[in-house]
Short mmCIF file of C-alpha atoms in Angstrom, two decimals:
data_model
loop_
_atom_site.label_atom_id
_atom_site.label_comp_id
_atom_site.label_asym_id
_atom_site.label_seq_id
_atom_site.Cartn_x
_atom_site.Cartn_y
_atom_site.Cartn_z
CA UNK D 1 63.00 1.55 -38.45
CA UNK D 2 61.48 0.17 -35.28
CA UNK D 3 59.89 -3.27 -35.06
CA UNK D 4 56.51 -3.56 -33.36
CA UNK D 5 58.28 -4.74 -30.22
CA UNK D 6 60.62 -1.75 -30.30
CA UNK D 7 57.67 0.62 -30.65
CA UNK D 8 56.21 -1.03 -27.55
CA UNK D 9 59.57 -0.85 -25.80
CA UNK D 10 59.89 2.89 -26.50
CA UNK D 11 56.34 3.57 -25.30
CA UNK D 12 57.06 1.65 -22.09
CA UNK D 13 59.68 4.32 -21.20
CA UNK D 14 56.83 6.85 -20.94
CA UNK D 15 55.14 4.82 -18.21
CA UNK D 16 55.41 6.31 -14.74
CA UNK D 17 55.29 4.74 -11.32
CA UNK D 18 51.84 4.18 -9.76
CA UNK D 19 49.87 4.67 -12.98
CA UNK D 20 46.67 2.90 -13.95
CA UNK D 21 47.01 2.08 -17.63
CA UNK D 22 44.64 0.92 -20.36
CA UNK D 23 46.36 -0.90 -23.21
CA UNK D 24 44.61 -1.26 -26.55
CA UNK D 25 44.73 -4.24 -28.89
CA UNK D 26 47.85 -4.94 -30.99
CA UNK D 27 51.18 -3.19 -30.34
CA UNK D 28 49.82 -1.53 -27.15
CA UNK D 29 49.30 -4.98 -25.61
CA UNK D 30 53.04 -5.64 -26.13
CA UNK D 31 53.91 -2.61 -23.97
CA UNK D 32 53.16 -4.71 -20.88
CA UNK D 33 56.24 -6.84 -21.68
CA UNK D 34 58.57 -3.83 -21.38
CA UNK D 35 57.34 -2.00 -18.28
CA UNK D 36 60.26 -2.12 -15.81
CA UNK D 37 59.69 -4.41 -12.82
CA UNK D 38 60.53 -1.63 -10.37
CA UNK D 39 57.47 0.38 -11.46
CA UNK D 40 54.24 -0.36 -9.64
CA UNK D 41 51.53 -0.03 -12.28
CA UNK D 42 48.06 -1.53 -12.67
CA UNK D 43 46.73 -2.54 -16.07
CA UNK D 44 43.03 -1.96 -16.75
CA UNK D 45 40.98 -4.05 -19.13
CA UNK D 46 37.76 -2.29 -20.11
CA UNK D 47 35.73 -5.50 -20.01
CA UNK D 48 35.98 -5.29 -16.22
CA UNK D 49 39.38 -5.91 -14.65
CA UNK D 50 42.07 -3.90 -12.88
CA UNK D 51 45.23 -5.94 -12.45
CA UNK D 52 45.88 -7.92 -15.63
CA UNK D 53 48.47 -10.66 -15.16
CA UNK D 54 50.49 -12.60 -17.75
CA UNK D 55 48.86 -14.97 -20.22
CA UNK D 56 48.02 -18.25 -18.45
CA UNK D 57 49.89 -21.53 -18.75
CA UNK D 58 47.86 -24.22 -20.52
CA UNK D 59 46.53 -25.67 -17.24
CA UNK D 60 45.38 -22.24 -15.96
CA UNK D 61 43.30 -21.21 -18.99
CA UNK D 62 39.91 -19.90 -17.78
CA UNK D 63 37.20 -18.96 -20.30
CA UNK D 64 35.76 -16.58 -17.68
CA UNK D 65 38.96 -14.51 -17.67
CA UNK D 66 39.71 -12.59 -20.86
CA UNK D 67 41.07 -9.17 -21.77
CA UNK D 68 39.42 -6.62 -24.07
CA UNK D 69 41.08 -8.33 -27.05
CA UNK D 70 39.29 -11.56 -26.00
CA UNK D 71 42.61 -13.21 -25.16
CA UNK D 72 42.79 -15.53 -22.15
CA UNK D 73 44.62 -13.87 -19.26
CA UNK D 74 45.34 -14.23 -15.56
CA UNK D 75 44.75 -11.81 -12.71
CA UNK D 76 47.39 -10.45 -10.35
CA UNK D 77 47.43 -10.21 -6.57
CA UNK D 78 45.17 -7.36 -5.52
CA UNK D 79 43.22 -7.35 -8.75
CA UNK D 80 39.54 -6.44 -8.88
CA UNK D 81 36.72 -7.43 -11.22
CA UNK D 82 33.71 -5.27 -12.06
CA UNK D 83 30.99 -4.53 -14.61
CA UNK D 84 31.37 -2.67 -17.90
CA UNK D 85 29.47 0.33 -16.47
CA UNK D 86 31.89 0.54 -13.55
CA UNK D 87 34.80 0.11 -15.94
CA UNK D 88 33.80 3.06 -18.10
CA UNK D 89 32.94 5.11 -15.03
CA UNK D 90 36.61 4.85 -14.06
CA UNK D 91 37.65 5.66 -17.63
CA UNK D 92 35.35 8.67 -18.13
CA UNK D 93 35.88 9.77 -14.55
CA UNK D 94 39.57 10.32 -15.27
CA UNK D 95 40.83 7.62 -12.92
CA UNK D 96 42.82 5.83 -15.60
CA UNK D 97 46.11 7.73 -15.91
CA UNK D 98 47.41 6.56 -19.27
CA UNK D 99 45.81 5.18 -22.42
CA UNK D 100 47.91 3.53 -25.09
CA UNK D 101 46.19 2.66 -28.35
CA UNK D 102 46.70 2.10 -32.05
CA UNK D 103 45.64 4.45 -34.85
CA UNK D 104 45.09 4.50 -38.59
CA UNK D 105 45.62 8.27 -38.76
CA UNK D 106 46.52 11.12 -36.41
CA UNK D 107 46.22 14.79 -37.31
CA UNK D 108 48.58 17.59 -36.27
CA UNK D 109 46.04 18.90 -33.75
CA UNK D 110 45.77 15.51 -32.03
CA UNK D 111 42.64 14.09 -33.68
CA UNK D 112 42.72 10.31 -34.02
CA UNK D 113 41.01 7.95 -36.48
CA UNK D 114 41.06 4.25 -35.75
CA UNK D 115 37.60 2.70 -36.01
CA UNK D 116 36.20 2.77 -39.50
CA UNK D 117 37.20 2.65 -43.16
CA UNK D 118 34.14 3.69 -45.18
CA UNK D 119 33.20 1.25 -47.90
CA UNK D 120 35.09 -1.55 -46.17
CA UNK D 121 34.01 -3.53 -43.15
CA UNK D 122 33.05 -1.54 -40.12
CA UNK D 123 33.96 -3.38 -36.98
CA UNK D 124 32.90 -0.75 -34.50
CA UNK D 125 34.69 1.55 -32.11
CA UNK D 126 34.55 -0.66 -29.03
CA UNK D 127 35.80 1.38 -26.08
CA UNK D 128 38.13 3.63 -28.09
CA UNK D 129 35.83 6.67 -28.26
CA UNK D 130 35.23 6.62 -24.50
CA UNK D 131 38.95 6.21 -23.82
CA UNK D 132 40.18 9.00 -26.08
CA UNK D 133 37.46 11.41 -24.96
CA UNK D 134 38.36 10.95 -21.32
CA UNK D 135 42.07 10.28 -20.86
CA UNK D 136 44.42 13.15 -20.08
CA UNK D 137 47.41 11.23 -21.36
CA UNK D 138 47.11 9.35 -24.63
CA UNK D 139 50.00 7.69 -26.43
CA UNK D 140 49.48 6.28 -29.91
CA UNK D 141 51.40 3.34 -31.37
CA UNK D 142 51.27 3.29 -35.17
CA UNK D 143 53.11 2.92 -38.45
CA UNK D 144 54.29 6.25 -39.87
CA UNK D 145 53.04 5.42 -43.39
CA UNK D 146 50.50 3.14 -44.99
CA UNK D 147 51.61 0.10 -46.99
CA UNK D 148 51.38 2.20 -50.15
CA UNK D 149 53.73 4.75 -48.57
CA UNK D 150 51.33 7.59 -47.81
CA UNK D 151 51.74 9.44 -44.51
CA UNK D 152 49.42 8.65 -41.62
CA UNK D 153 50.50 11.76 -39.71
CA UNK D 154 48.29 14.30 -41.40
CA UNK D 155 47.12 17.90 -41.39
CA UNK D 156 43.61 16.57 -41.02
CA UNK D 157 42.33 13.01 -40.70
CA UNK D 158 40.69 11.66 -43.86
CA UNK D 159 38.98 8.72 -42.11
CA UNK D 160 36.05 9.10 -39.70
CA UNK D 161 37.58 10.24 -36.44
CA UNK D 162 37.44 8.54 -33.06
CA UNK D 163 38.17 11.63 -30.97
CA UNK D 164 39.24 15.25 -31.32
CA UNK D 165 42.37 16.97 -29.97
CA UNK D 166 43.25 14.13 -27.66
CA UNK D 167 46.55 12.52 -28.69
CA UNK D 168 49.57 13.69 -26.69
CA UNK D 169 52.43 11.44 -27.89
CA UNK D 170 53.04 9.17 -30.87
CA UNK D 171 55.57 6.42 -31.39
CA UNK D 172 55.87 5.23 -34.99
CA UNK D 173 58.36 2.94 -36.68
CA UNK D 174 60.33 6.08 -37.57
CA UNK D 175 60.04 8.49 -34.67
CA UNK D 176 58.81 9.61 -31.27
CA UNK D 177 56.72 12.75 -31.56
CA UNK D 178 54.56 14.96 -29.37
CA UNK D 179 51.54 16.98 -30.39
CA UNK D 180 52.17 20.70 -29.87
CA UNK D 181 49.33 22.43 -27.97
CA UNK D 182 48.98 24.88 -30.89
CA UNK D 183 49.16 22.10 -33.50
CA UNK D 184 52.02 20.27 -35.16
CA UNK D 185 54.07 17.13 -34.64
CA UNK D 186 57.09 17.96 -32.48
CA UNK D 187 59.89 15.58 -33.38
CA UNK D 188 61.56 14.35 -30.18
CA UNK D 189 63.56 11.27 -31.23
CA UNK D 190 64.48 9.40 -34.40
CA UNK D 191 64.46 5.63 -34.83
CA UNK D 192 67.99 4.22 -35.27
CA UNK D 193 69.26 4.92 -38.77
CA UNK D 194 66.37 7.21 -39.72
CA UNK D 195 67.16 10.81 -40.68
CA UNK D 196 65.19 13.97 -39.88
CA UNK D 197 64.81 14.48 -43.63
CA UNK D 198 63.16 11.09 -44.08
CA UNK D 199 60.74 11.82 -41.22
CA UNK D 200 59.97 15.24 -42.69
CA UNK D 201 59.32 13.67 -46.08
CA UNK D 202 56.96 11.08 -44.59
CA UNK D 203 55.00 13.47 -42.36
CA UNK D 204 52.21 15.25 -44.22
CA UNK D 205 51.20 17.38 -41.23
CA UNK D 206 53.33 20.19 -39.84
CA UNK D 207 56.58 18.80 -38.42
CA UNK D 208 58.34 20.89 -35.77
CA UNK D 209 62.06 20.24 -35.42
CA UNK D 210 63.93 22.06 -32.67
CA UNK D 211 67.72 21.64 -32.55
CA UNK D 212 69.44 18.29 -32.71
CA UNK D 213 67.10 15.30 -32.65
CA UNK D 214 68.58 12.37 -30.72
CA UNK D 215 68.49 8.81 -31.97
CA UNK D 216 66.63 6.23 -29.84
CA UNK D 217 68.81 3.68 -28.04
CA UNK D 218 67.78 0.10 -27.40
CA UNK M 1 11.28 -14.79 -0.79
CA UNK M 2 9.71 -14.67 -4.22
CA UNK M 3 10.54 -17.85 -6.09
CA UNK M 4 11.58 -16.92 -9.64
CA UNK M 5 12.48 -20.40 -10.80
CA UNK M 6 11.41 -21.70 -14.18
CA UNK M 7 12.08 -25.23 -15.42
CA UNK M 8 14.52 -24.54 -18.21
CA UNK M 9 15.57 -22.21 -21.03
CA UNK M 10 12.65 -23.24 -23.29
CA UNK M 11 10.12 -22.24 -20.64
CA UNK M 12 12.01 -19.05 -19.84
CA UNK M 13 12.02 -17.72 -23.42
CA UNK M 14 8.65 -19.08 -24.60
CA UNK M 15 6.80 -15.74 -24.62
CA UNK M 16 9.45 -13.57 -26.26
CA UNK M 17 7.48 -12.18 -29.23
CA UNK M 18 8.72 -11.36 -32.71
CA UNK M 19 9.85 -7.74 -32.92
CA UNK M 20 10.92 -7.63 -29.27
CA UNK M 21 13.94 -5.69 -28.05
CA UNK M 22 16.23 -8.13 -26.31
CA UNK M 23 19.17 -7.14 -24.12
CA UNK M 24 21.97 -9.67 -23.83
CA UNK M 25 24.90 -9.87 -21.44
CA UNK M 26 28.40 -10.91 -22.42
CA UNK M 27 31.65 -9.54 -23.81
CA UNK M 28 32.82 -11.46 -26.84
CA UNK M 29 31.78 -14.99 -25.96
CA UNK M 30 32.56 -14.49 -22.28
CA UNK M 31 29.50 -14.51 -20.01
CA UNK M 32 26.92 -14.92 -22.78
CA UNK M 33 23.56 -16.59 -22.02
CA UNK M 34 24.32 -19.76 -24.01
CA UNK M 35 21.20 -21.67 -22.96
CA UNK M 36 18.81 -18.80 -23.72
CA UNK M 37 20.37 -18.24 -27.14
CA UNK M 38 20.06 -21.95 -27.97
CA UNK M 39 16.40 -21.93 -26.85
CA UNK M 40 15.54 -18.79 -28.84
CA UNK M 41 17.20 -20.32 -31.89
CA UNK M 42 14.63 -23.14 -31.74
CA UNK M 43 11.59 -20.83 -31.57
CA UNK M 44 9.80 -19.12 -34.48
CA UNK M 45 10.57 -15.67 -33.15
CA UNK M 46 12.00 -13.16 -35.63
CA UNK M 47 12.67 -9.42 -36.24
CA UNK M 48 14.46 -9.08 -32.93
CA UNK M 49 16.38 -5.98 -31.97
CA UNK M 50 19.32 -7.22 -29.96
CA UNK M 51 21.36 -4.99 -27.69
CA UNK M 52 24.69 -6.66 -26.98
CA UNK M 53 28.28 -5.43 -26.92
CA UNK M 54 29.24 -7.97 -29.60
CA UNK M 55 27.44 -10.15 -32.13
CA UNK M 56 29.05 -13.50 -31.38
CA UNK M 57 30.97 -15.49 -33.98
CA UNK M 58 29.57 -17.22 -37.07
CA UNK M 59 28.56 -20.44 -35.34
CA UNK M 60 28.25 -19.48 -31.69
CA UNK M 61 26.55 -16.93 -29.48
CA UNK M 62 24.36 -14.36 -31.23
CA UNK M 63 25.84 -15.61 -34.51
CA UNK M 64 23.41 -18.54 -34.21
CA UNK M 65 20.45 -16.14 -34.20
CA UNK M 66 21.88 -14.20 -37.14
CA UNK M 67 22.25 -17.40 -39.15
CA UNK M 68 18.57 -18.19 -38.55
CA UNK M 69 17.69 -14.64 -39.68
CA UNK M 70 16.01 -13.81 -36.40
CA UNK M 71 17.67 -10.45 -35.98
CA UNK M 72 16.39 -7.24 -37.56
CA UNK M 73 18.74 -4.86 -35.79
CA UNK M 74 21.88 -5.06 -33.67
CA UNK M 75 22.92 -2.36 -31.23
CA UNK M 76 26.56 -3.05 -30.37
CA UNK M 77 30.00 -1.49 -29.93
CA UNK M 78 32.20 -4.02 -31.72
CA UNK M 79 31.16 -6.65 -34.24
CA UNK M 80 34.45 -7.63 -35.85
CA UNK M 81 34.40 -11.40 -35.48
CA UNK M 82 31.43 -12.46 -37.53
CA UNK M 83 31.42 -12.99 -41.31
CA UNK M 84 27.67 -13.75 -41.51
CA UNK M 85 27.07 -10.48 -39.70
CA UNK M 86 29.18 -8.66 -42.29
CA UNK M 87 27.31 -10.33 -45.15
CA UNK M 88 23.87 -9.39 -43.75
CA UNK M 89 25.02 -5.85 -43.04
CA UNK M 90 26.42 -5.26 -46.53
CA UNK M 91 23.36 -6.81 -48.20
CA UNK M 92 21.05 -4.58 -46.17
CA UNK M 93 19.26 -7.44 -44.40
CA UNK M 94 20.50 -6.25 -41.04
CA UNK M 95 20.38 -2.81 -39.42
CA UNK M 96 23.27 -1.95 -37.16
CA UNK M 97 23.71 0.80 -34.65
CA UNK M 98 27.33 1.03 -33.49
CA UNK M 99 27.87 3.00 -30.32
CA UNK M 100 30.86 3.54 -28.03
CA UNK M 101 31.23 0.77 -25.50
CA UNK M 102 31.08 3.01 -22.43
CA UNK M 103 28.06 4.80 -23.86
CA UNK M 104 26.38 1.44 -24.45
CA UNK M 105 27.08 0.34 -20.88
CA UNK M 106 25.84 3.63 -19.46
CA UNK M 107 22.75 3.84 -21.68
CA UNK M 108 21.67 0.42 -20.45
CA UNK M 109 22.62 1.25 -16.87
CA UNK M 110 20.56 4.44 -17.18
CA UNK M 111 17.66 2.40 -18.56
CA UNK M 112 17.62 0.16 -15.52
CA UNK M 113 18.12 3.07 -13.16
CA UNK M 114 15.34 5.32 -14.52
CA UNK M 115 17.62 8.02 -15.95
CA UNK M 116 16.28 8.99 -19.41
CA UNK M 117 19.43 10.76 -20.60
CA UNK M 118 22.93 11.77 -19.59
CA UNK M 119 25.93 13.65 -20.99
CA UNK M 120 29.17 11.93 -21.99
CA UNK M 121 32.38 13.14 -23.65
CA UNK M 122 32.58 9.99 -25.81
CA UNK M 123 31.95 10.64 -29.50
CA UNK M 124 32.03 14.44 -29.42
CA UNK M 125 33.12 15.68 -32.86
CA UNK M 126 32.59 12.27 -34.48
CA UNK M 127 29.85 10.58 -36.55
CA UNK M 128 28.35 9.38 -33.28
CA UNK M 129 27.44 12.96 -32.40
CA UNK M 130 25.45 13.62 -35.57
CA UNK M 131 21.94 14.82 -34.75
CA UNK M 132 22.52 14.73 -31.00
CA UNK M 133 22.32 17.55 -28.52
CA UNK M 134 25.63 18.78 -27.08
CA UNK M 135 26.21 20.97 -24.07
CA UNK M 136 29.30 22.51 -22.49
CA UNK M 137 30.13 21.93 -18.85
CA UNK M 138 33.14 23.68 -17.33
CA UNK M 139 34.58 24.42 -20.76
CA UNK M 140 34.29 20.91 -22.23
CA UNK M 141 31.68 19.67 -24.71
CA UNK M 142 29.52 16.67 -23.92
CA UNK M 143 27.01 14.67 -25.89
CA UNK M 144 23.51 13.80 -24.70
CA UNK M 145 22.77 10.09 -24.89
CA UNK M 146 19.46 8.44 -24.03
CA UNK M 147 18.68 5.38 -21.98
CA UNK M 148 18.23 1.94 -23.50
CA UNK M 149 15.68 -0.52 -22.21
CA UNK M 150 14.44 -3.88 -23.39
CA UNK M 151 11.28 -5.94 -23.41
CA UNK M 152 13.38 -8.87 -22.25
CA UNK M 153 16.94 -9.37 -21.13
CA UNK M 154 18.98 -12.57 -21.02
CA UNK M 155 21.91 -12.74 -18.64
CA UNK M 156 24.32 -15.40 -17.49
CA UNK M 157 25.73 -15.63 -13.97
CA UNK M 158 27.96 -18.08 -12.12
CA UNK M 159 25.66 -18.62 -9.13
CA UNK M 160 22.14 -17.57 -8.39
CA UNK M 161 19.40 -18.34 -5.89
CA UNK M 162 15.66 -18.92 -6.29
CA UNK M 163 15.02 -15.21 -5.62
CA UNK M 164 17.17 -14.21 -8.59
CA UNK M 165 20.14 -12.88 -6.65
CA UNK M 166 23.22 -13.27 -8.86
CA UNK M 167 26.97 -13.64 -8.47
CA UNK M 168 29.23 -13.42 -11.50
CA UNK M 169 32.70 -14.85 -12.01
CA UNK M 170 35.80 -13.25 -13.51
CA UNK M 171 35.31 -11.02 -16.53
CA UNK M 172 32.05 -12.83 -17.31
CA UNK M 173 30.27 -10.10 -15.35
CA UNK M 174 30.82 -7.38 -18.02
CA UNK M 175 27.41 -6.14 -19.33
CA UNK M 176 25.26 -8.68 -17.46
CA UNK M 177 24.29 -6.59 -14.40
CA UNK M 178 23.12 -3.61 -16.49
CA UNK M 179 21.25 -5.79 -18.96
CA UNK M 180 19.48 -7.51 -16.06
CA UNK M 181 18.18 -4.24 -14.64
CA UNK M 182 17.14 -2.74 -17.99
CA UNK M 183 15.01 -5.65 -19.18
CA UNK M 184 11.31 -5.50 -18.35
CA UNK M 185 11.53 -9.26 -17.95
CA UNK M 186 15.01 -10.46 -17.08
CA UNK M 187 15.81 -14.12 -17.64
CA UNK M 188 18.88 -15.25 -15.72
CA UNK M 189 20.65 -18.51 -16.41
CA UNK M 190 23.21 -19.68 -13.88
CA UNK M 191 25.78 -22.44 -13.62
CA UNK M 192 24.66 -23.24 -10.10
CA UNK M 193 21.19 -22.53 -8.72
CA UNK M 194 20.99 -22.62 -4.93
CA UNK M 195 18.21 -22.18 -2.32
CA UNK M 196 17.84 -18.76 -0.64
CA UNK M 197 20.31 -18.24 2.18
CA UNK M 198 23.14 -20.06 0.46
CA UNK M 199 24.61 -16.93 -1.12
CA UNK M 200 26.40 -14.52 1.18
CA UNK M 201 24.30 -11.30 0.94
CA UNK M 202 27.42 -9.11 1.02
CA UNK M 203 28.79 -10.84 -2.05
CA UNK M 204 25.76 -10.58 -4.36
CA UNK M 205 26.44 -8.52 -7.48
CA UNK M 206 22.91 -8.27 -8.91
CA UNK M 207 19.98 -8.09 -6.46
CA UNK M 208 17.11 -10.41 -7.35
CA UNK M 209 14.66 -7.52 -7.71
CA UNK M 210 15.97 -7.09 -11.27
CA UNK M 211 15.46 -10.74 -12.20
CA UNK M 212 12.04 -12.21 -13.09
CA UNK M 213 13.01 -15.75 -14.15
CA UNK M 214 15.93 -17.96 -13.22
CA UNK M 215 17.06 -21.47 -14.13
CA UNK M 216 20.16 -23.60 -13.93
CA UNK M 217 21.71 -23.87 -17.36
CA UNK M 218 23.39 -26.95 -18.74
CA UNK M 219 26.22 -28.03 -21.02
CA UNK M 220 28.09 -24.76 -20.95
CA UNK M 221 30.60 -24.69 -23.78
CA UNK M 222 32.24 -21.38 -22.78
CA UNK M 223 34.03 -21.16 -26.08
CA UNK M 224 37.30 -19.19 -26.07
CA UNK M 225 37.91 -16.76 -28.94
CA UNK M 226 41.63 -16.09 -28.52
CA UNK M 227 43.35 -18.75 -26.47
CA UNK M 228 46.67 -17.14 -25.57
CA UNK M 229 49.09 -18.98 -23.32
CA UNK M 230 52.46 -18.59 -21.68
CA UNK M 231 54.74 -21.56 -22.18
CA UNK M 232 56.02 -22.91 -18.87
CA UNK M 233 59.61 -21.78 -18.27
#
C-alpha cells in the first residue's frame, strides 16, 4: 500500500517538461515535492498566480500571498499574479496542461465526484468543476476504498458528480490505473506487495488487466 | 479628475439598504474589504444577498455579518471554513447558491462588462446544470450562465488614488477587479490612498471608472487561515 507521499511521488513521474500544472488541495499539493529539478514546470494557483514557490520561512510570511488551499506561499522568479477571471480564462481556455486533484469517487467512464456528500455538510465545488471540465489531462489522487472498505472506483458514481468523462489517470494507495476510452479501469502498475487479485476485489467498476502488471518501485 | 474620496468606511456604506445585493472581493480572508465589513456590521442593514467566493470564518470576514444575521443569501463557490454558516444553512435561516469558482468569476466579469450570458463547460452533466440551457459547439456541450451584478460592491486594494484607480498586491487581487466593475456603486478601501499622478498609469489594475467611492482603510488585520512555513535549513 502506498502512503500519501508515495501516491504523490508516483503522480510526479507523470509530469512532463514545460507543463503548466494546477495542483488541488491535499495529496496533489504534495506532488510539488517530487517533481524532478531538471523539469521546467510552472505551478498554477487558481486564486491568481502562476509560479508557486515553496512555503515561506517564518520571516517571509505574507498574508497577501496564499495558494488555493489558503496556505501561505512564496512566488518564484518569473511568476505572475492576476485576477480570478484571468485565472479561469487560462483554465477553461486549455492553457493549463495538467490538473491533479483528489476524488471521493471515480467511475469507469472517467466521471469524478469530489464536492458534495448529500445530507452532510456541503462545502462547495470551488474551482474543481471548471478544472475538470476544461483540462485535457487529469490525474486523480485518491484512496482505493473508503474507510469501511467499499470501493471508490465504481461503475457509476453514487455521489453528485463534479464532471463527466474527464479523468485520464488514477493513482490510489493500491494501483496506478488509466481510464480506457471505451470505459474501464486499465491496471498499469501495482503498489509494492499488492496483488492483481486484491485490486480486482477492491475495484467495483470494470478492471482491465493486460498481461503482467509491474510493481511500482520507489 | 473626479474626486471619489469619502471620509471613512462608515460614510462609504451608510446608504446600503436592507435587501441589497452586495458583491465582495477576496479569496478566503485574502484581499477582503475588512473596513467595509466592520462598518456594515455596525449598521442596521439586513437581508443582504452577498456574492463572494467564500463566506469568511466564524469570527472574521463575512462571518461577522452572518453572526449578526444580516445575510439572507450567499452566492459563493466554497464555504468550508465557517461553522456558523453551516448552522444557519442546515436550520434554513440562510439560502446558499454554490457555483463553480470560474463561473462565479466570469458571471461577475460579464456583469461588469455588459454581457448578459455566456457558455461554459463547467458543470455540464452535474447538479449545476439543472434547469439551464445547454448548447453544443464543435462537438462539446456547454452550459449557459448569466451575468451577476450588484447594487453595491466592496473591494480592497493595496494602493489607490482619489480618482479610484486601484493597484492590488499579491494574490489579494483575486475577485476584487470583477466585483468592482459589477457593482452599481463600488466602494474601494485601500491601504494607501495617494493623490492623482502618483500611480504609474501602466501599472493600474482597475481603472477608476468602475469605482464610485474610495477611502484609506485602517488597522488591517489580514488574518491568515493556514499559516504554512518552511523551516530554515
